[in-house]
Amino acid sequence: MSSIPEDLSYTKEHEWVAGLDDGRTVTVGVTAYAAEQLGDVVYVQVPEVGAAVTAGDAVGEVESTKSVSDIFAPVTGEIVEVNAAVVDDPSLVNSDPYGEGWLFRVQIGEEPEDLLTSAEYTSLTTAES
Amino acid sequence: MSRSTPLHEVHEALGATLTDFAGWLMPLRYGSESVEHNAVRTAAGLFDLSHMGEIFVTGPQAGEALDHALVGWLSALDTGRARYTMIVDGDGHVLDDLIVYRLAPEEFLVVANAANYPMVARELTERAGAYDARVEDRSESFALVAVQGPNSAEILAKLTEADLDGLKYYAGLPATVAGFEALIARTGYTGEDGFELFVRNEDAVPLWNALSEAGAGLGLRPAGLSARDTLRLEAGMPLYGNELTAEQTPFDAGLGRVVRLDKPGDFVGRAALAVRAAQDQEAGPGADTRRLVGLVARGRRVPRHGYPVTRDGVVVGEVTSGAPSQSLGKPIAMAYVSRGAVEAGGLAVDIRGSHEPVDVVDLPFYRRSK
């Protein structure tokens, strides 16, 4: 069973959102569950800094040996930072999905809706596997 | 509901990610597929291939029956040797690619792909009807375990007295392995030296365990279908359903050499394939025909099965298989591309709307050093 930290929020698309409590900027990545399902990640495409994104938009890609998946914006706002390290070394998504493998940061423009708690996300992954 | 192989519980215990493949529940990977891929290139990998089909053709005219049923010249095969061959329809289109082993003068083993073997068994039965030969599909009773990689001979030698040094590439030998009756074949689908072991279902788990133990100090790892696919792609080996389909003749896939028009007697597809062979000879590469080529991407995005190959924005072909290559450090692909476009160069692959440049290279992408 892959880890699902309690202090993060989640999406149905298997992304995590950190920092909702302490400000207007959140960090986004893919969950350990998603990383395991993908297998070895070989390519990550992140959005451009400065891009305006709407929750639910496809804003990037995660590509593994066997598949490619869209990355969706979990919140509406502006991209303020992207993780250049994960673009250089996509395997960080597998080795440290909640840490070094983060993807981008968004300055929130609207109050986020539809995010899941860790308990809700846990039941989602249990239902899928 | 997918079928399981006799090794299913072993895969579960190893924590494999399982996937449906041709109606079989197979291990996709046990951990990291790149680690499994590299283990096969540098040490050894252990594969469950029990989903493959084993069809026996026996009798005084078994060789002649296969000569008629397949494109190869199997009656000329020496006992103990194997051949890569194909079964085609009357129009010369490929129904499956096969490996045929001659186990005895009057006994052949035909190994067919998981998705196709019931059809292959039916076709062989029908095509052998006029010959003194018997066709028996024994896929349900056989398991197939492969040990592939530079350390595979050393690993296998710990478990058998059989003369592995004397066993050539594309040869097979009945032997005892870890106390179990097995056919040891020096064949594989990885581009490395290696062995495929045909055993009875009930022997599969203890054989797997014995091999795991024998390989423990030699870098042997269980490897799943994901690694198998990237290994065979690097080795430029076709996969039925991708490079080979019922739309192509063996010539289209660049595998015309398997069609033995010089063998005696008629065979299914002969007339059509003779015409196709003559086209290749005379006209040379016809402008409108496509050929199978290797592509290496300049960027990091991966061309995948079904993606269009383009030149100046015009579609000139289609990717049949693609993956990130561990050995090259770049994405690679095989594709059918029109001959004119291959010669002109400047190709790209349409990767979800963006045309990513690729270079045409000779196959295989990877060749092991002896």
Coordinates of C-alpha atoms in Angstrom, one line a residue:
Chain A
M1 CA 0.0 0.0 0.0
S2 CA 1.5 3.3 -1.1
S3 CA 1.6 6.2 1.4
I4 CA -1.1 8.9 1.4
P5 CA 0.0 11.7 3.8
E6 CA -2.8 13.0 6.0
D7 CA -1.9 16.7 5.7
L8 CA -2.3 16.9 1.9
S9 CA -5.4 17.4 -0.3
Y10 CA -6.0 15.2 -3.3
T11 CA -7.8 15.0 -6.6
K12 CA -9.6 12.2 -8.4
E13 CA -6.8 12.4 -11.0
H14 CA -4.3 11.2 -8.4
E15 CA -2.6 14.5 -7.7
W16 CA -1.8 16.0 -4.3
V17 CA -2.0 19.6 -3.3
A18 CA 0.0 21.0 -0.4
G19 CA 0.0 24.3 1.4
L20 CA -3.7 25.1 1.3
D21 CA -3.8 26.0 5.0
D22 CA -0.9 28.4 5.1
G23 CA -1.4 30.8 2.2
R24 CA -2.3 31.5 -1.3
T25 CA 0.3 29.4 -3.0
V26 CA 0.0 25.6 -3.3
T27 CA 2.4 22.9 -4.4
V28 CA 1.1 20.1 -6.8
G29 CA 2.5 16.7 -7.5
V30 CA 1.3 13.2 -8.4
T31 CA 0.6 10.7 -5.6
A32 CA 2.7 7.6 -4.8
Y33 CA -0.3 5.5 -5.8
A34 CA -0.3 7.1 -9.3
A35 CA 3.5 6.8 -9.6
E36 CA 3.3 3.1 -8.8
Q37 CA 0.6 2.6 -11.4
L38 CA 2.6 4.5 -14.0
G39 CA 5.8 2.6 -13.5
D40 CA 9.1 4.3 -14.2
V41 CA 8.5 7.9 -15.2
V42 CA 10.7 8.9 -18.2
Y43 CA 9.4 12.3 -19.2
V44 CA 7.6 15.2 -17.4
Q45 CA 6.2 18.2 -19.1
V46 CA 5.2 21.0 -16.7
P47 CA 3.3 24.2 -17.6
E48 CA 5.0 27.6 -18.2
V49 CA 5.5 30.0 -15.3
G50 CA 3.0 32.8 -15.6
A51 CA 0.4 30.6 -17.3
A52 CA -3.2 31.1 -16.1
V53 CA -4.8 27.8 -15.4
T54 CA -8.4 26.7 -14.6
A55 CA -9.1 23.7 -12.3
G56 CA -9.5 20.6 -14.5
D57 CA -7.4 21.9 -17.4
A58 CA -4.7 19.6 -18.8
V59 CA -1.5 21.5 -18.1
G60 CA 1.2 18.9 -18.6
E61 CA 2.1 15.3 -19.1
V62 CA 3.7 12.5 -17.2
E63 CA 5.1 9.7 -19.4
S64 CA 6.3 6.3 -18.3
T65 CA 7.7 3.3 -20.1
K66 CA 4.2 2.0 -20.9
S67 CA 1.9 5.0 -20.9
V68 CA 1.3 8.7 -20.9
S69 CA -1.1 10.7 -18.7
D70 CA -2.2 14.3 -18.6
I71 CA -1.5 16.4 -15.6
F72 CA -4.5 18.5 -14.6
A73 CA -4.5 21.8 -12.7
P74 CA -6.2 20.9 -9.4
V75 CA -6.9 24.6 -8.7
T76 CA -7.6 27.8 -10.6
G77 CA -4.9 30.4 -10.6
E78 CA -1.5 31.3 -12.0
I79 CA 1.6 29.1 -12.3
V80 CA 4.3 30.7 -10.2
E81 CA 7.0 28.1 -10.1
V82 CA 7.9 24.8 -11.8
N83 CA 10.2 22.1 -10.6
A84 CA 13.1 22.1 -13.1
A85 CA 14.8 19.2 -11.2
V86 CA 11.9 16.8 -12.0
V87 CA 12.0 17.8 -15.7
D88 CA 15.8 16.9 -15.7
D89 CA 15.3 13.8 -13.7
P90 CA 11.7 12.4 -14.1
S91 CA 12.5 9.4 -11.8
L92 CA 12.0 11.8 -8.9
V93 CA 8.3 11.2 -9.4
N94 CA 8.9 7.6 -8.5
S95 CA 11.5 8.0 -5.8
D96 CA 10.0 10.9 -3.9
P97 CA 6.5 11.8 -5.2
Y98 CA 5.6 14.0 -2.2
G99 CA 9.0 15.7 -1.9
E100 CA 11.6 16.2 -4.6
G101 CA 9.1 15.0 -7.2
W102 CA 6.8 18.0 -6.9
L103 CA 5.7 19.4 -10.3
F104 CA 4.5 23.1 -10.0
R105 CA 3.2 25.8 -7.7
V106 CA 0.0 27.7 -8.3
Q107 CA -1.0 31.1 -6.8
I108 CA -4.7 30.5 -6.1
G109 CA -7.2 32.8 -7.9
E110 CA -10.4 31.1 -6.7
E111 CA -11.3 29.1 -3.7
P112 CA -10.6 25.4 -4.7
E113 CA -13.5 23.1 -5.0
D114 CA -13.8 19.3 -5.1
L115 CA -10.5 18.5 -3.5
L116 CA -10.4 15.2 -1.5
T117 CA -9.2 14.6 2.0
S118 CA -6.6 11.9 2.6
A119 CA -9.4 9.6 3.9
E120 CA -11.5 10.2 0.8
Y121 CA -8.5 9.7 -1.5
T122 CA -7.6 6.5 0.4
S123 CA -11.1 5.1 -0.3
L124 CA -10.8 6.1 -4.0
T125 CA -7.5 4.1 -4.4
T126 CA -8.9 1.2 -2.4
A127 CA -11.9 1.0 -4.7
E128 CA -9.6 1.1 -7.8
S129 CA -7.2 -1.6 -6.7
Chain B
M1 CA -12.0 -13.1 -16.8
S2 CA -8.4 -13.5 -17.6
R3 CA -6.7 -16.9 -17.3
S4 CA -3.7 -17.3 -14.9
T5 CA -0.5 -19.2 -15.6
P6 CA 0.8 -22.0 -13.2
L7 CA 3.1 -19.3 -11.8
H8 CA 0.3 -16.9 -10.8
E9 CA 0.9 -17.4 -7.0
V10 CA 4.6 -16.8 -7.4
H11 CA 3.9 -13.5 -9.1
E12 CA 1.5 -12.4 -6.4
A13 CA 4.0 -13.3 -3.7
L14 CA 6.6 -11.2 -5.5
G15 CA 4.2 -8.2 -5.5
A16 CA 3.9 -8.1 -9.3
T17 CA 1.8 -5.5 -11.1
L18 CA -0.4 -7.8 -13.2
T19 CA -1.9 -6.9 -16.5
D20 CA -4.3 -8.6 -19.0
F21 CA -2.3 -9.7 -22.1
A22 CA -4.2 -11.6 -24.8
G23 CA -6.7 -12.9 -22.2
W24 CA -4.0 -13.9 -19.7
L25 CA -3.2 -12.3 -16.4
M26 CA 0.5 -11.7 -16.7
P27 CA 3.2 -9.9 -14.7
L28 CA 3.7 -6.4 -16.2
R29 CA 6.6 -5.7 -13.8
Y30 CA 7.7 -6.7 -10.3
G31 CA 9.3 -3.4 -9.3
S32 CA 11.0 -1.0 -11.6
E33 CA 10.8 -2.1 -15.3
S34 CA 14.1 -0.2 -16.0
V35 CA 15.9 -2.2 -13.3
E36 CA 14.4 -5.4 -14.8
H37 CA 15.4 -4.3 -18.3
N38 CA 19.0 -3.5 -17.2
A39 CA 19.2 -6.8 -15.3
V40 CA 18.6 -8.7 -18.5
R41 CA 21.2 -6.6 -20.4
T42 CA 23.9 -6.9 -17.7
A43 CA 23.1 -10.1 -15.7
A44 CA 19.9 -12.1 -16.1
G45 CA 16.2 -12.0 -16.0
L46 CA 13.6 -14.7 -15.3
F47 CA 10.3 -14.6 -17.3
D48 CA 7.0 -16.4 -17.2
L49 CA 6.0 -17.0 -20.8
S50 CA 3.4 -19.7 -20.0
H51 CA 0.8 -17.9 -22.0
M52 CA 2.5 -19.0 -25.3
G53 CA 1.0 -21.9 -27.2
E54 CA 2.7 -25.3 -27.7
I55 CA 1.4 -27.3 -30.6
F56 CA 3.0 -30.7 -31.4
V57 CA 3.0 -32.1 -35.0
T58 CA 4.0 -35.7 -35.2
G59 CA 4.1 -38.6 -37.7
P60 CA 5.9 -39.8 -40.7
Q61 CA 4.9 -36.8 -42.8
A62 CA 5.0 -34.2 -40.1
G63 CA 7.8 -32.2 -41.9
E64 CA 6.0 -32.3 -45.2
A65 CA 2.7 -31.2 -43.5
L66 CA 4.6 -28.2 -42.0
D67 CA 6.2 -27.4 -45.3
H68 CA 2.7 -27.1 -46.8
A69 CA 1.2 -25.2 -43.8
L70 CA 4.0 -22.7 -43.1
V71 CA 6.3 -20.4 -45.2
G72 CA 9.4 -22.1 -44.0
W73 CA 11.2 -25.3 -45.1
L74 CA 10.8 -27.4 -41.9
S75 CA 11.3 -30.8 -43.4
A76 CA 14.9 -29.7 -44.0
L77 CA 15.4 -28.7 -40.4
D78 CA 17.9 -30.9 -38.5
T79 CA 16.7 -32.7 -35.4
G80 CA 17.5 -30.5 -32.4
R81 CA 17.4 -27.3 -34.3
A82 CA 14.8 -24.5 -34.4
R83 CA 13.5 -22.0 -37.0
Y84 CA 11.7 -18.7 -36.9
T85 CA 8.9 -18.9 -39.4
M86 CA 5.3 -17.7 -40.1
I87 CA 1.9 -19.0 -41.0
V88 CA 0.1 -16.9 -43.7
D89 CA -3.3 -17.0 -45.3
G90 CA -3.9 -17.6 -49.0
D91 CA -3.1 -14.0 -49.8
G92 CA 0.3 -14.2 -48.1
H93 CA -0.8 -12.2 -45.1
V94 CA 0.7 -13.0 -41.8
L95 CA -1.5 -14.9 -39.3
D96 CA 1.2 -15.5 -36.7
D97 CA 4.9 -15.7 -36.3
L98 CA 6.2 -19.0 -34.9
I99 CA 9.2 -20.8 -33.7
V100 CA 9.3 -24.4 -34.8
Y101 CA 11.6 -26.9 -33.0
R102 CA 12.4 -30.4 -34.5
L103 CA 12.5 -32.6 -31.4
A104 CA 12.8 -35.9 -33.3
P105 CA 12.7 -36.9 -37.0
E106 CA 8.9 -37.3 -36.7
E107 CA 8.2 -34.8 -34.0
F108 CA 8.0 -31.0 -34.2
L109 CA 7.0 -28.4 -31.6
V110 CA 5.3 -25.2 -32.9
V111 CA 5.4 -22.3 -30.5
A112 CA 2.7 -19.7 -31.3
N113 CA 1.7 -16.4 -29.7
A114 CA -0.8 -16.4 -26.8
A115 CA -3.5 -14.5 -28.8
N116 CA -3.2 -16.8 -31.8
Y117 CA -2.5 -20.3 -30.8
P118 CA -6.0 -21.7 -30.9
M119 CA -6.3 -20.4 -34.5
V120 CA -2.9 -21.7 -35.4
A121 CA -3.8 -25.2 -34.0
R122 CA -7.0 -25.1 -36.1
E123 CA -5.2 -24.0 -39.2
L124 CA -2.4 -26.6 -38.8
T125 CA -5.0 -29.4 -38.3
E126 CA -6.8 -28.4 -41.4
R127 CA -3.7 -27.9 -43.5
A128 CA -2.2 -31.2 -42.4
G129 CA -5.4 -33.1 -43.3
A130 CA -3.9 -34.7 -46.4
Y131 CA -0.7 -35.8 -44.7
D132 CA 0.2 -38.7 -42.4
A133 CA 0.7 -36.3 -39.5
R134 CA -1.1 -35.5 -36.2
V135 CA -1.6 -32.0 -34.8
E136 CA -2.1 -31.7 -31.0
D137 CA -2.5 -28.5 -29.1
R138 CA -0.8 -29.2 -25.7
S139 CA -0.7 -25.5 -24.6
E140 CA -2.8 -26.2 -21.6
S141 CA -0.3 -28.7 -20.2
F142 CA 2.9 -26.7 -20.7
A143 CA 4.5 -23.9 -18.9
L144 CA 7.3 -21.8 -20.4
V145 CA 10.0 -20.1 -18.3
A146 CA 12.8 -18.1 -19.8
V147 CA 16.2 -17.1 -18.4
Q148 CA 17.7 -14.4 -20.5
G149 CA 20.9 -12.4 -20.2
P150 CA 24.7 -12.8 -20.2
N151 CA 24.7 -14.8 -16.9
S152 CA 21.9 -17.2 -18.0
A153 CA 24.2 -20.1 -19.0
E154 CA 26.1 -19.9 -15.7
I155 CA 22.8 -20.0 -13.8
L156 CA 21.3 -22.8 -15.8
A157 CA 24.5 -24.9 -15.6
K158 CA 24.0 -25.1 -11.8
L159 CA 20.8 -27.0 -12.4
T160 CA 21.5 -29.3 -15.3
E161 CA 24.1 -31.8 -16.6
A162 CA 23.0 -30.9 -20.1
D163 CA 25.7 -29.8 -22.5
L164 CA 24.9 -26.1 -22.7
D165 CA 28.1 -25.1 -24.4
G166 CA 27.2 -27.5 -27.2
L167 CA 23.7 -26.0 -27.5
K168 CA 23.7 -23.5 -30.3
Y169 CA 21.5 -20.4 -30.8
Y170 CA 18.1 -21.7 -32.2
A171 CA 18.7 -25.2 -30.9
G172 CA 16.8 -27.3 -28.4
L173 CA 17.7 -30.2 -26.2
P174 CA 15.5 -32.5 -24.0
A175 CA 17.1 -32.5 -20.5
T176 CA 16.6 -32.7 -16.8
V177 CA 16.7 -29.3 -15.0
A178 CA 16.5 -29.2 -11.2
G179 CA 15.2 -32.7 -11.4
F180 CA 12.4 -31.9 -13.8
E181 CA 12.0 -33.0 -17.4
A182 CA 12.4 -30.0 -19.7
L183 CA 13.0 -29.0 -23.2
I184 CA 15.9 -26.5 -23.1
A185 CA 15.9 -24.1 -26.0
R186 CA 18.5 -21.5 -26.7
T187 CA 16.1 -19.0 -28.0
G188 CA 14.6 -15.7 -26.7
Y189 CA 13.1 -12.4 -27.3
T190 CA 15.5 -10.0 -25.6
G191 CA 18.6 -9.7 -27.9
E192 CA 20.7 -11.4 -25.2
D193 CA 21.9 -15.0 -24.9
G194 CA 19.4 -17.0 -23.0
F195 CA 17.2 -20.1 -22.7
E196 CA 13.6 -21.0 -22.8
L197 CA 12.5 -24.0 -20.7
F198 CA 9.4 -25.9 -21.6
V199 CA 8.1 -27.9 -18.6
R200 CA 4.9 -29.5 -17.4
N201 CA 2.6 -27.1 -15.6
E202 CA 3.1 -28.9 -12.2
D203 CA 6.8 -28.4 -12.4
A204 CA 6.7 -24.7 -13.2
V205 CA 6.8 -23.3 -9.6
P206 CA 9.6 -25.6 -8.3
L207 CA 11.6 -24.9 -11.4
W208 CA 11.1 -21.1 -11.0
N209 CA 12.2 -21.4 -7.4
A210 CA 15.3 -23.4 -8.3
L211 CA 16.3 -20.9 -11.0
S212 CA 15.7 -18.0 -8.6
E213 CA 18.0 -19.6 -6.0
A214 CA 20.6 -20.5 -8.6
G215 CA 20.6 -17.0 -9.9
A216 CA 20.6 -15.2 -6.6
G217 CA 24.3 -14.5 -6.5
L218 CA 24.4 -13.7 -10.3
G219 CA 22.1 -10.8 -10.5
L220 CA 19.0 -12.7 -11.7
R221 CA 15.7 -10.8 -11.3
P222 CA 12.2 -11.7 -12.2
A223 CA 11.2 -9.5 -15.2
G224 CA 7.8 -8.7 -16.5
L225 CA 6.2 -8.1 -19.9
S226 CA 7.1 -4.4 -19.8
A227 CA 10.8 -5.2 -19.7
R228 CA 10.3 -7.9 -22.3
D229 CA 8.7 -5.4 -24.7
T230 CA 11.5 -2.8 -24.4
L231 CA 14.1 -5.5 -24.7
R232 CA 12.6 -7.0 -27.9
L233 CA 12.1 -3.5 -29.3
E234 CA 15.7 -2.6 -28.8
A235 CA 16.6 -5.9 -30.4
G236 CA 14.5 -4.9 -33.4
M237 CA 12.3 -8.0 -33.0
P238 CA 8.7 -7.8 -34.4
L239 CA 5.7 -8.3 -32.2
Y240 CA 2.6 -9.9 -33.7
G241 CA -0.2 -7.3 -33.5
N242 CA 2.2 -4.4 -33.8
E243 CA 4.8 -5.0 -36.6
L244 CA 3.1 -8.1 -38.0
T245 CA -0.6 -8.2 -38.7
A246 CA -3.0 -9.8 -41.1
E247 CA -2.5 -6.6 -43.3
Q248 CA 1.1 -7.5 -44.1
T249 CA 3.1 -10.1 -45.9
P250 CA 6.4 -11.2 -44.5
F251 CA 8.1 -9.0 -47.2
D252 CA 6.4 -5.8 -46.0
A253 CA 7.9 -6.4 -42.6
G254 CA 11.4 -6.9 -44.1
L255 CA 11.2 -10.5 -43.2
G256 CA 11.0 -12.0 -46.7
R257 CA 13.9 -14.3 -45.9
V258 CA 11.6 -16.5 -43.9
V259 CA 9.6 -17.3 -47.1
R260 CA 11.2 -20.4 -48.7
L261 CA 10.0 -20.2 -52.3
D262 CA 12.8 -22.7 -53.1
K263 CA 11.3 -25.5 -51.1
P264 CA 9.5 -28.3 -53.0
G265 CA 5.8 -28.5 -53.3
D266 CA 3.0 -26.0 -52.9
F267 CA 2.2 -24.2 -49.7
V268 CA -0.5 -22.0 -48.4
G269 CA 0.2 -18.4 -49.7
R270 CA 2.8 -19.5 -52.2
A271 CA 1.3 -17.9 -55.3
A272 CA 0.7 -14.6 -53.7
L273 CA 4.1 -14.5 -52.0
A274 CA 5.9 -15.4 -55.3
V275 CA 4.3 -12.3 -56.9
R276 CA 5.2 -10.2 -53.9
A277 CA 8.8 -11.5 -53.9
A278 CA 9.1 -10.6 -57.6
Q279 CA 7.9 -7.1 -57.0
D280 CA 10.7 -6.7 -54.4
Q281 CA 13.2 -8.0 -56.9
E282 CA 12.3 -6.2 -60.1
A283 CA 10.8 -2.8 -59.3
G284 CA 13.0 -2.5 -56.3
P285 CA 11.4 -0.4 -53.6
G286 CA 8.1 0.7 -55.1
A287 CA 7.3 4.3 -54.4
D288 CA 4.0 3.5 -52.8
T289 CA 5.1 0.7 -50.6
R290 CA 5.9 1.2 -46.9
R291 CA 8.8 -0.4 -45.2
L292 CA 9.5 -1.1 -41.5
V293 CA 12.2 1.2 -40.2
G294 CA 13.8 2.1 -36.9
L295 CA 13.3 5.6 -35.5
V296 CA 15.2 7.4 -32.8
A297 CA 13.6 10.5 -31.4
R298 CA 15.7 13.6 -30.9
G299 CA 13.6 14.8 -28.0
R300 CA 12.4 13.1 -24.9
R301 CA 8.7 12.4 -25.8
V302 CA 8.0 8.9 -26.7
P303 CA 6.5 7.8 -30.1
R304 CA 3.9 5.1 -29.4
H305 CA 1.9 2.5 -31.3
G306 CA -0.5 4.1 -33.7
Y307 CA 1.0 7.6 -33.8
P308 CA 1.4 9.0 -37.3
V309 CA 4.8 9.5 -38.9
T310 CA 4.9 12.8 -40.8
R311 CA 7.1 14.7 -43.3
D312 CA 6.4 18.4 -43.8
G313 CA 3.1 17.9 -41.9
V314 CA 2.0 15.1 -44.3
V315 CA 1.3 11.6 -42.9
V316 CA 3.8 9.2 -44.5
G317 CA 3.6 6.3 -42.0
E318 CA 2.6 4.9 -38.7
V319 CA 4.4 3.9 -35.5
T320 CA 4.0 0.2 -34.7
S321 CA 5.9 0.1 -31.4
G322 CA 7.7 2.7 -29.3
A323 CA 9.3 3.1 -25.9
P324 CA 12.0 4.9 -24.0
S325 CA 15.2 3.0 -24.6
Q326 CA 17.4 2.3 -21.6
S327 CA 20.4 1.3 -23.8
L328 CA 20.3 4.4 -26.1
G329 CA 19.0 6.8 -23.5
K330 CA 16.4 8.1 -26.0
P331 CA 13.0 7.1 -27.2
I332 CA 13.0 4.6 -30.0
A333 CA 10.3 3.2 -32.3
M334 CA 9.6 0.9 -35.2
A335 CA 7.3 2.3 -37.9
Y336 CA 6.0 1.6 -41.4
V337 CA 7.0 4.5 -43.5
S338 CA 6.7 5.1 -47.3
R339 CA 10.0 4.4 -49.0
G340 CA 10.1 7.8 -50.6
A341 CA 9.8 9.6 -47.3
V342 CA 12.5 7.4 -45.7
E343 CA 14.9 8.3 -48.5
A344 CA 14.0 12.0 -48.4
G345 CA 14.5 12.2 -44.6
G346 CA 13.2 15.0 -42.3
L347 CA 10.7 12.8 -40.6
A348 CA 8.7 13.5 -37.5
V349 CA 6.2 11.7 -35.3
D350 CA 3.0 13.4 -34.4
I351 CA 3.0 13.0 -30.6
R352 CA -0.4 14.2 -29.5
G353 CA -0.4 17.1 -31.9
S354 CA 3.2 18.1 -31.8
H355 CA 5.5 17.0 -34.6
E356 CA 8.7 15.7 -32.9
P357 CA 11.7 15.2 -35.1
V358 CA 13.0 11.6 -35.5
D359 CA 16.0 10.0 -37.3
V360 CA 15.8 6.8 -39.3
V361 CA 18.3 4.2 -38.1
D362 CA 19.2 0.6 -39.0
L363 CA 17.6 -2.1 -37.0
P364 CA 18.3 -3.5 -34.5
F365 CA 18.8 -0.5 -32.1
Y366 CA 20.8 -2.7 -29.8
R367 CA 23.2 -5.6 -30.5
R368 CA 24.9 -7.4 -27.8
S369 CA 28.7 -7.7 -27.7
K370 CA 29.7 -11.3 -28.1

